[in-house]
XYZ file of C-alpha atoms in Angstrom:
661
model
C 12.110 27.439 -2.352
C 12.193 24.353 -0.224
C 9.072 22.366 0.545
C 8.532 23.918 3.971
C 8.234 27.323 2.323
C 6.161 26.085 -0.629
C 3.800 24.080 1.574
C 1.750 22.556 -1.254
C 2.928 18.969 -1.524
C 0.443 16.132 -1.446
C 0.051 12.603 -2.730
C -2.817 13.476 -5.052
C -3.886 17.061 -5.540
C -7.690 17.029 -5.377
C -8.047 20.583 -4.066
C -9.839 21.613 -7.258
C -11.397 18.262 -8.116
C -15.114 19.090 -8.406
C -16.307 15.772 -6.979
C -13.879 15.538 -4.070
C -15.573 15.875 -0.683
C -12.248 15.723 1.161
C -8.767 16.555 0.011
C -5.222 17.154 1.108
C -4.841 20.528 2.824
C -4.101 23.418 0.502
C -1.178 24.632 2.594
C -0.038 21.465 4.268
C 3.225 21.192 6.117
C 3.222 17.903 7.985
C 6.235 17.109 10.108
C 6.576 13.702 11.723
C 7.694 13.859 15.340
C 9.604 11.308 17.414
C 7.504 8.210 17.327
C 6.552 5.199 15.259
C 6.253 6.702 11.771
C 9.326 8.922 12.051
C 11.321 5.837 13.055
C 10.096 3.894 10.019
C 10.642 6.888 7.703
C 14.199 7.387 8.947
C 14.967 3.720 8.344
C 13.605 4.069 4.816
C 15.799 7.124 4.167
C 18.929 5.703 5.782
C 18.720 2.122 4.568
C 15.947 1.248 2.117
C 16.335 4.003 -0.484
C 20.167 3.831 -0.616
C 20.053 0.039 -0.827
C 17.575 0.038 -3.714
C 19.580 2.701 -5.577
C 22.612 0.409 -5.252
C 20.680 -2.280 -7.129
C 19.609 0.075 -9.950
C 22.722 2.218 -10.457
C 26.524 2.069 -10.589
C 26.654 -1.486 -11.876
C 23.853 -2.786 -9.661
C 22.011 -5.969 -10.567
C 19.092 -4.302 -12.335
C 21.268 -2.317 -14.738
C 18.760 0.543 -14.895
C 21.233 3.411 -15.034
C 23.112 1.530 -17.742
C 19.885 0.951 -19.702
C 19.230 4.687 -19.796
C 22.825 5.362 -20.864
C 22.631 2.783 -23.654
C 19.311 4.241 -24.811
C 20.895 7.700 -24.779
C 23.790 6.478 -26.935
C 26.301 7.159 -24.172
C 27.278 3.561 -23.501
C 27.559 0.328 -25.434
C 25.786 -2.810 -24.331
C 22.465 -4.594 -24.347
C 19.298 -4.126 -22.367
C 19.325 -6.066 -19.122
C 16.774 -6.270 -16.344
C 13.010 -6.327 -16.194
C 10.820 -4.602 -18.804
C 9.173 -2.632 -15.988
C 12.483 -1.525 -14.507
C 12.067 2.049 -15.797
C 8.798 2.404 -13.896
C 10.329 0.918 -10.780
C 13.172 3.424 -11.015
C 10.669 6.288 -11.240
C 8.941 5.029 -8.076
C 12.292 5.002 -6.321
C 12.947 8.553 -7.521
C 9.575 9.643 -6.121
C 10.491 8.472 -2.633
C 13.962 9.968 -3.004
C 12.437 13.328 -4.003
C 10.667 13.448 -0.633
C 13.937 12.604 1.090
C 15.667 15.376 -0.834
C 13.108 18.170 -0.513
C 11.168 17.469 2.668
C 14.195 16.420 4.690
C 16.735 18.754 3.092
C 19.081 16.168 1.529
C 21.019 18.234 -1.014
C 23.133 15.311 -2.216
C 20.019 13.330 -3.110
C 18.559 16.378 -4.834
C 21.701 16.728 -6.940
C 21.674 13.025 -7.752
C 18.048 13.202 -8.860
C 18.791 16.106 -11.198
C 21.557 14.036 -12.796
C 19.237 11.070 -13.329
C 16.494 13.310 -14.688
C 18.932 14.739 -17.208
C 19.977 11.217 -18.212
C 16.350 10.133 -18.670
C 15.775 13.208 -20.822
C 18.722 12.307 -23.037
C 17.387 8.752 -23.415
C 13.910 9.925 -24.391
C 13.067 9.650 -28.080
C 12.305 12.792 -30.052
C 8.619 11.896 -30.244
C 8.418 11.598 -26.456
C 8.548 7.807 -26.214
C 10.528 6.575 -23.215
C 10.948 2.881 -22.367
C 14.512 1.666 -22.487
C 13.908 -1.928 -23.547
C 12.126 -0.823 -26.707
C 14.425 2.116 -27.481
C 17.466 -0.141 -27.206
C 15.700 -2.850 -29.198
C 14.975 -0.475 -32.056
C 18.520 0.927 -31.953
C 19.991 -2.572 -32.168
C 17.315 -3.990 -34.496
C 16.986 -7.067 -32.276
C 13.269 -7.628 -32.827
C 12.041 -5.741 -29.750
C 9.723 -2.918 -30.738
C 7.094 -0.593 -29.331
C 3.656 -1.978 -28.442
C 4.786 -5.450 -29.388
C 3.789 -7.172 -26.144
C 1.508 -5.822 -23.414
C 3.612 -7.703 -20.850
C 6.510 -5.388 -21.657
C 4.847 -2.814 -19.360
C 5.589 0.207 -21.525
C 2.604 2.256 -20.409
C 3.149 1.163 -16.805
C 6.559 2.804 -17.105
C 4.941 5.970 -18.466
C 2.416 6.098 -15.615
C 5.005 5.984 -12.871
C 7.013 8.617 -14.726
C 3.971 10.904 -14.631
C 3.320 10.367 -10.939
C 6.960 10.810 -9.928
C 7.287 13.977 -12.044
C 4.196 15.504 -10.441
C 5.482 14.795 -6.948
C 8.920 16.158 -7.876
C 7.370 19.342 -9.313
C 5.313 19.970 -6.169
C 8.209 19.255 -3.864
C 10.935 21.213 -5.616
C 9.215 23.626 -7.985
C 11.558 22.422 -10.744
C 10.307 21.738 -14.265
C 13.050 19.355 -15.480
C 11.270 16.085 -14.660
C 7.867 17.466 -15.615
C 9.092 18.417 -19.080
C 10.016 14.784 -19.760
C 6.657 13.590 -18.438
C 4.645 16.005 -20.577
C 6.559 15.013 -23.687
C 5.814 11.346 -22.903
C 2.153 12.115 -22.263
C 1.888 13.808 -25.628
C 3.267 10.636 -27.215
C 0.553 8.617 -25.457
C -2.030 11.080 -26.720
C -1.099 10.299 -30.305
C -0.951 6.558 -29.602
C -4.377 6.338 -27.954
C -6.121 8.465 -30.551
C -4.657 6.254 -33.246
C -5.960 3.181 -31.397
C -9.389 4.790 -31.159
C -9.311 5.479 -34.908
C -8.238 1.989 -35.955
C -9.985 -0.040 -33.256
C -6.737 -1.919 -32.550
C -6.798 -1.691 -28.777
C -4.626 -3.424 -26.193
C -4.958 -3.330 -22.420
C -1.996 -1.752 -20.710
C -1.210 -4.088 -17.823
C -0.803 -2.596 -14.352
C -2.390 0.650 -15.564
C -0.508 3.202 -13.487
C -1.015 5.718 -16.301
C -4.664 6.360 -15.417
C -3.609 7.812 -12.071
C -0.543 9.411 -13.640
C -2.371 11.201 -16.455
C -5.024 12.586 -14.129
C -2.317 13.817 -11.788
C -0.665 15.551 -14.751
C -3.973 17.279 -15.379
C -4.230 18.351 -11.739
C -0.668 19.616 -11.712
C -0.650 21.450 -15.033
C -4.327 22.344 -15.489
C -4.113 21.010 -19.059
C -7.479 19.369 -19.720
C -6.142 17.232 -22.552
C -4.488 14.934 -20.008
C -7.795 14.335 -18.254
C -9.438 13.672 -21.610
C -6.621 11.287 -22.500
C -7.114 9.355 -19.250
C -10.821 9.064 -19.967
C -10.112 7.873 -23.505
C -7.626 5.274 -22.219
C -10.162 3.930 -19.734
C -13.000 3.943 -22.264
C -10.907 2.033 -24.802
C -10.713 -0.910 -22.399
C -14.251 -1.783 -23.470
C -13.054 -2.216 -27.052
C -10.344 -4.780 -26.293
C -10.807 -7.981 -28.289
C -10.572 -11.326 -26.506
C -10.155 -9.721 -23.105
C -9.378 -11.744 -20.007
C -10.355 -11.804 -16.375
C -6.642 -11.560 -15.560
C -6.579 -8.054 -17.056
C -10.139 -7.117 -16.005
C -11.069 -6.477 -19.652
C -13.199 -9.530 -20.425
C -16.299 -7.519 -19.489
C -16.965 -3.824 -20.112
C -15.920 -1.738 -17.144
C -19.424 -0.789 -16.078
C -20.419 -4.457 -15.853
C -17.772 -5.289 -13.247
C -19.336 -6.767 -10.124
C -16.476 -8.593 -8.402
C -12.772 -8.069 -8.010
C -10.803 -10.625 -9.985
C -7.618 -11.313 -11.865
C -4.169 -9.859 -11.241
C -4.360 -7.974 -7.964
C -2.032 -5.109 -8.895
C -3.722 -4.588 -12.243
C -7.129 -4.478 -10.587
C -6.301 -2.151 -7.699
C -4.438 0.213 -10.043
C -7.404 0.110 -12.421
C -9.981 1.033 -9.802
C -7.746 3.689 -8.259
C -7.523 5.276 -11.704
C -11.279 5.001 -12.249
C -11.814 6.653 -8.848
C -9.514 9.473 -9.955
C -11.573 9.890 -13.103
C -14.802 10.094 -11.097
C -13.271 12.762 -8.845
C -12.772 14.926 -11.925
C -15.823 14.239 -14.113
C -18.447 12.877 -11.696
C -19.568 10.174 -14.115
C -22.348 8.524 -12.115
C -22.018 5.279 -14.066
C -18.572 4.731 -12.504
C -19.508 4.995 -8.853
C -21.646 1.815 -8.669
C -18.752 -0.134 -10.216
C -16.292 1.169 -7.655
C -18.636 0.436 -4.764
C -19.562 -3.080 -5.924
C -16.016 -4.195 -6.521
C -14.757 -2.583 -3.296
C -17.455 -4.378 -1.282
C -16.482 -7.701 -2.841
C -12.834 -7.202 -1.923
C -13.254 -5.895 1.595
C -15.933 -8.309 2.762
C -14.879 -11.490 0.990
C -11.292 -11.398 -0.317
C -9.152 -9.228 1.968
C -6.653 -10.765 4.385
C -6.616 -9.735 8.029
C -3.206 -8.123 7.385
C -4.563 -5.962 4.562
C -3.088 -8.317 1.979
C -4.925 -9.029 -1.254
C -4.447 -11.343 -4.210
C -4.423 -14.781 -2.603
C -3.198 -17.058 -5.373
C -0.176 -17.177 -7.653
C -1.414 -19.284 -10.557
C -4.858 -20.647 -11.323
C -7.979 -20.369 -13.407
C -10.441 -17.536 -13.126
C -13.159 -18.600 -10.671
C -15.765 -16.918 -12.865
C -14.659 -18.176 -16.267
C -15.562 -21.313 -18.148
C -12.838 -23.884 -17.526
C -12.811 -24.764 -21.218
C -11.768 -21.187 -21.927
C -8.238 -19.885 -21.684
C -8.798 -17.928 -18.485
C -5.557 -18.393 -16.615
C -4.965 -15.870 -13.843
C -1.841 -15.157 -11.841
C -0.945 -13.095 -8.785
C -4.680 -12.919 -8.515
C -7.849 -12.900 -6.500
C -9.571 -16.277 -6.267
C -12.971 -17.351 -5.067
C -14.756 -15.557 -2.273
C -13.146 -16.526 1.059
C -10.265 -18.306 -0.706
C -7.591 -17.074 1.689
C -4.837 -19.679 2.201
C -2.055 -19.089 4.710
C 1.113 -20.988 3.719
C 0.678 -20.232 0.019
C -0.841 -16.766 0.488
C 0.505 -14.666 -2.353
C -0.388 -11.133 -1.297
C 1.991 -9.246 -3.546
C 3.175 -6.143 -1.737
C 2.286 -3.923 -4.705
C -1.309 -5.188 -4.601
C -1.763 -3.945 -1.049
C -0.148 -0.637 -1.982
C -2.527 -0.374 -4.936
C -5.408 -0.995 -2.540
C -4.115 1.834 -0.343
C -4.117 4.175 -3.355
C -7.650 3.080 -4.201
C -9.015 3.543 -0.681
C -7.420 6.986 -0.429
C -9.327 8.056 -3.520
C -12.537 6.416 -2.306
C -12.243 8.516 0.851
C -11.940 11.654 -1.263
C -15.156 10.643 -3.044
C -17.052 9.731 0.132
C -15.280 10.502 3.436
C -16.057 7.329 5.369
C -13.797 6.232 8.189
C -13.644 2.658 6.888
C -11.419 3.688 3.968
C -8.818 5.158 6.307
C -9.182 2.133 8.572
C -8.175 -0.128 5.680
C -5.260 2.155 4.815
C -3.996 2.088 8.400
C -4.389 -1.694 8.711
C -2.605 -2.235 5.397
C 0.231 0.168 6.197
C 0.919 -1.067 9.725
C 0.735 -4.757 8.966
C 1.420 -5.931 5.432
C 3.281 -2.906 4.031
C 5.713 -2.636 6.922
C 5.936 -6.423 7.106
C 7.248 -6.483 3.536
C 10.566 -4.896 4.570
C 12.940 -5.975 7.324
C 13.303 -3.833 10.418
C 16.813 -2.843 9.303
C 15.354 -1.716 5.973
C 17.254 -3.652 3.294
C 15.530 -7.033 2.877
C 12.156 -7.501 1.238
C 9.186 -9.729 0.559
C 7.447 -9.799 -2.797
C 4.729 -12.109 -1.474
C 3.509 -12.015 2.116
C 2.458 -15.310 3.704
C 0.448 -15.692 6.898
C 2.077 -18.934 7.988
C 5.560 -20.369 7.533
C 6.366 -24.000 8.227
C 9.683 -25.653 8.985
C 9.783 -27.368 5.614
C 7.693 -27.455 2.448
C 7.515 -30.409 0.067
C 7.100 -27.995 -2.816
C 8.711 -24.764 -3.933
C 6.949 -21.426 -3.957
C 7.669 -18.812 -6.598
C 9.398 -16.452 -4.152
C 11.773 -17.101 -1.227
C 10.384 -18.018 2.193
C 12.640 -15.392 3.778
C 13.105 -11.719 3.017
C 16.003 -11.153 0.659
C 18.345 -8.288 -0.221
C 17.781 -9.073 -3.879
C 14.725 -10.584 -5.553
C 14.211 -11.103 -9.260
C 11.492 -8.459 -9.443
C 12.087 -5.236 -7.529
C 8.753 -3.541 -8.216
C 7.590 -4.068 -4.623
C 10.614 -2.621 -2.781
C 10.609 0.507 -4.962
C 6.859 0.970 -4.535
C 7.170 0.399 -0.811
C 9.969 2.946 -0.445
C 7.815 5.763 -1.818
C 4.741 4.727 0.190
C 6.654 4.703 3.477
C 8.094 8.118 2.637
C 4.547 9.323 1.924
C 3.039 7.964 5.157
C 2.468 11.515 6.425
C 0.053 12.058 3.518
C -2.502 9.752 5.115
C -2.631 11.574 8.448
C -4.740 14.658 7.692
C -7.387 15.626 5.170
C -9.854 18.491 5.133
C -13.013 19.946 3.727
C -14.188 23.554 3.877
C -14.241 23.916 7.662
C -13.046 20.567 9.032
C -9.895 18.529 9.587
C -10.099 14.751 9.347
C -7.752 12.747 11.556
C -6.604 9.893 9.365
C -3.753 7.535 10.142
C -2.595 8.309 13.669
C 0.989 9.174 14.548
C 3.073 11.775 16.352
C 3.163 14.790 14.045
C 2.502 18.471 13.465
C 0.472 19.894 10.599
C 0.212 23.527 9.555
C -3.308 23.855 8.179
C -5.402 26.501 6.467
C -9.127 25.906 5.982
C -11.400 27.556 3.446
C -13.413 29.246 6.193
C -10.310 31.230 7.177
C -9.107 29.194 10.156
C -5.320 28.848 10.244
C -3.368 26.925 12.858
C -0.799 24.227 13.515
C -2.302 20.999 14.796
C 0.005 19.094 17.165
C -0.575 15.370 17.668
C 1.237 13.662 20.547
C 0.901 9.899 20.794
C 2.685 6.563 21.105
C 0.184 4.999 18.707
C 0.048 2.168 17.619
C 1.436 0.920 20.928
C -1.390 2.555 22.863
C -4.536 4.468 21.979
C -3.898 7.708 23.870
C -3.682 10.774 21.613
C -3.370 14.429 22.628
C -4.299 17.148 20.136
C -3.417 20.793 20.730
C -3.153 23.864 18.496
C -0.571 26.622 18.195
C 0.289 29.450 15.795
C -3.397 30.275 15.513
C -3.442 32.993 12.841
C -7.207 33.275 12.567
C -9.543 32.350 15.463
C -12.350 31.174 13.191
C -14.067 28.075 14.715
C -13.616 24.755 12.933
C -14.346 21.060 13.316
C -11.944 18.216 14.071
C -13.319 14.944 12.773
C -11.883 12.266 15.043
C -11.619 8.912 13.320
C -12.724 6.068 15.565
C -11.000 2.922 14.242
C -12.993 -0.175 13.421
C -11.509 -2.176 16.311
C -12.551 0.286 19.056
C -15.062 -1.008 21.596
C -14.513 1.467 24.417
C -12.714 4.700 25.177
C -13.350 8.396 25.483
C -12.848 11.744 23.775
C -12.515 14.836 25.959
C -12.379 18.504 25.038
C -12.675 21.022 27.850
C -15.517 19.988 30.139
C -17.148 17.788 27.514
C -16.535 14.052 27.487
C -17.822 11.475 25.035
C -17.715 7.816 26.098
C -17.117 5.501 23.166
C -18.935 2.228 22.612
C -18.774 -0.487 19.972
C -21.265 1.142 17.599
C -19.015 4.210 17.347
C -16.329 2.185 15.546
C -15.533 3.047 11.929
C -17.024 6.502 12.174
C -16.021 10.100 12.753
C -16.911 12.070 15.847
C -17.200 15.802 15.125
C -15.482 17.999 17.717
C -16.227 21.717 17.435
C -13.193 23.866 18.291
C -14.202 27.409 19.211
C -10.942 28.639 20.779
C -8.072 26.737 19.189
C -5.300 28.567 21.051
C -6.590 27.240 24.366
C -8.096 23.936 23.245
C -6.891 20.482 24.228
C -8.416 17.363 22.752
C -7.729 14.098 24.603
C -8.503 10.870 22.792
C -8.272 7.494 24.487
C -9.035 4.398 22.448
C -8.899 1.501 24.862
C -6.607 -1.122 23.381
C -7.139 -4.524 24.998
C -5.811 -7.648 23.310
C -8.565 -9.343 21.338
C -9.063 -12.628 19.523
C -10.440 -12.375 15.993
C -12.124 -15.204 14.095
C -12.846 -15.537 10.375
C -15.905 -16.368 8.298
C -16.627 -20.116 8.323
C -15.815 -20.360 4.599
C -12.248 -19.210 5.210
C -11.373 -22.886 5.516
C -7.802 -22.527 6.744
C -8.938 -20.420 9.693
C -11.824 -22.585 10.946
C -11.812 -22.917 14.766
C -8.802 -20.620 14.887
C -8.237 -17.049 16.005
C -5.794 -14.272 15.273
C -4.396 -12.136 18.071
C -4.826 -8.394 17.567
C -4.183 -5.328 19.653
C -5.367 -1.994 18.360
C -4.538 -1.708 14.642
C -1.816 -4.371 14.828
C -2.077 -8.020 13.865
C 0.183 -10.272 15.945
C 1.919 -13.547 15.125
C 4.027 -16.165 16.859
C 7.429 -17.424 15.678
C 9.695 -20.302 16.647
C 11.699 -18.252 19.228
C 8.448 -17.343 20.977
C 7.489 -20.781 22.321
C 9.283 -23.831 23.727
C 7.499 -26.328 21.511
C 8.509 -28.961 18.991
C 6.328 -27.144 16.473
C 3.996 -24.190 16.629
C 1.357 -26.470 15.115
C 0.991 -28.184 18.504
C -0.117 -25.014 20.266
C -3.714 -24.348 21.222
C -4.703 -20.869 22.317
C -7.282 -20.865 25.144
C -10.280 -18.659 24.470
C -9.871 -17.188 27.969
C -6.153 -16.429 27.537
C -4.913 -13.441 29.523
C -2.189 -11.367 27.866
C 0.537 -9.225 29.405
C 2.145 -6.424 27.391
C 5.909 -5.921 27.597
C 8.495 -4.065 25.550
C 10.658 -6.374 23.470
C 13.582 -5.593 21.153
C 13.926 -7.081 17.682
C 16.870 -6.053 15.520
C 17.284 -2.797 17.427
C 13.572 -1.898 17.259
C 11.396 -1.765 20.357
C 7.980 -3.361 19.914
C 5.189 -4.251 22.315
C 5.053 -8.034 22.696
C 2.144 -9.969 24.166
C 2.761 -12.788 26.639
C 0.318 -15.519 27.612
C 0.003 -19.277 28.176
C -0.962 -21.730 25.461
C -1.593 -25.450 25.684
C 0.269 -28.251 23.882
C 0.213 -32.091 23.957
C 2.577 -33.781 26.398
C 4.260 -35.754 23.620
C 4.122 -36.271 19.901
C 1.520 -38.837 18.895
C 2.206 -40.812 15.723
C 4.414 -39.978 12.759
C 4.050 -36.380 11.621
C 5.094 -37.345 8.096
C 2.034 -39.533 7.590
C -0.710 -38.048 5.460
C -3.246 -39.437 7.956
C -2.702 -41.018 11.341
C -4.695 -42.312 14.280
C -5.479 -39.692 16.891
C -3.755 -40.446 20.188
C -4.064 -38.252 23.231
C -1.810 -38.171 26.253
C -2.883 -35.018 28.044
C -1.877 -31.381 27.726
C 0.695 -29.067 29.243
C 0.993 -25.318 29.584
C 3.487 -23.472 27.397
C 4.500 -19.845 27.894
C 4.334 -18.019 24.582
C 5.025 -14.579 23.155
C 3.281 -12.861 20.263
C 4.982 -10.098 18.265
C 3.569 -7.639 15.707
C 3.300 -9.255 12.285
C 5.290 -6.417 10.703
C 8.271 -7.442 12.871
C 8.371 -11.114 11.890
C 11.277 -12.857 10.099
C 13.947 -10.700 11.701
C 15.333 -13.412 14.046
C 16.355 -16.198 11.681
C 14.404 -18.873 9.840
C 11.645 -20.677 11.697
C 7.941 -21.255 11.836
C 5.377 -18.447 11.981
C 1.622 -18.428 12.498
C -1.060 -15.771 12.664
C -4.095 -18.040 12.967
C -3.974 -20.153 16.148
C -6.121 -23.254 16.838
C -8.476 -22.543 19.724
C -9.049 -24.369 22.984
C -12.576 -23.429 24.029
C -13.066 -23.018 27.747
């Protein structure tokens, strides 16, 4: 049966998780309608997924198909590519499975079956599956299993588990799941042997915590839950742990988020999954403490996280070997030009917040998901869908006197493709963040034009229809059709954190929204769904946002925001020698107009900035005397941050120096 008939696909299946207070609907059938998210999903299907497959298969740069064939003994050659390429390929397959099953792409479905069969042939008899090591052992070249934690073997396993679970739910087929279960059984032996001997290593980027628990949810086999718990518990027995891997301190002593940003967000997402299943009360304080540290002191306005590329742990002794990379730094250490913000770190934070919402349904978790999706995640891929960022800066200058680790422009090909593959599946799964439920309620999550066939535990059955142009405006109309059971239910309307005014109307009842309503849910009781109409209007004026005084690179500056979108300015948007000359008046008045970038219509914001009449002194000097010759008005345009770097190379800024008046 196809997915529309099966109706039980979801990102994580917490329907039976005993400590989940909200979960994906049991019989969910979400269809995106013409609007923002359908446009982005179509571009992912038409451009992003095919382009990434071209890099992994049929002689593509990353050689992944060839690696599986060599491991299967069907082709001669040597391993080539990244050690985590297998896991990246599984992520790509996960997004492709949605394309195949949800959108009826039979060719993609056939292709996936062929790749699944190939992966099965490459898998070792004992269940082990990581092509670099299998090929290394075949060729006796010194590469072996568990030889180096930076070979990402268990990371590869974890993404196999997650992709196989999604594929099983979407298609009902067992072929991918059989490979995953065989691999999980191999891990079971490996971890129990580590527990027996005490020789424990941390698996970097621990996707397998989430993956194993999802195997448990999908199969009902408790041994996979127990294995996940064992894997997490063994972290506390690692010798000479590091802040970079979050294993220097026992898990329950963690107070701040630190180290590699992908490793940390994956870790805490997996720990949240474990809590959802076993309710271990010693885990919840850890999750809350570390989440608070991230959100209130280390999160970028775009939803980015992991500010620095290389450095020393801010909490370690500098005489110790505590190097960190792709990592969180000090509190409020949020640079702009050198902002690292690996795409996968933000996606890991989305996974984590989704699970935190299941634990405790607070609107703030969905607010972070929406901010991260609409700004950094979409900003990591070009509007035409085939160029990518690994890191995501907040400011680009004309010229740098030093070289950053990744290109200053999006590229078709980057040396590590973990972010594009991860991004492709997350964009395809955007619909998963739109609706959740409890026994008699529906939570409105990430807003977007869509329909959702829902069945609640209290017997209510209906199709919820959401009509909106969000995020371009805050007007949302909710109606209901196909009401199979007239049982009353509750719609929990999420009021985003940026809302200061607006209204919610159902029938004759009207609720005026004020600032204190932000980041909360408003419960709307629906007694007669067939005749109900819910009108939501979040007023969406342009606003200027400032940062904490310790965010040094944003002092006396403001970011321009409108609704859930962060805006930026690029070279084509102002007639100025450099964007650095521009001052944004605090009383600036903005006009909204439609503007096309690379075939995509966005809402641009137009206003007047101020700039000096002429350049004063030599800009190349480290310091120079201040000279002032008056100011002039400059017409400027701001565009959504997700749409930047689609009009050629130039400067870009989010944070604008302020002119107070």
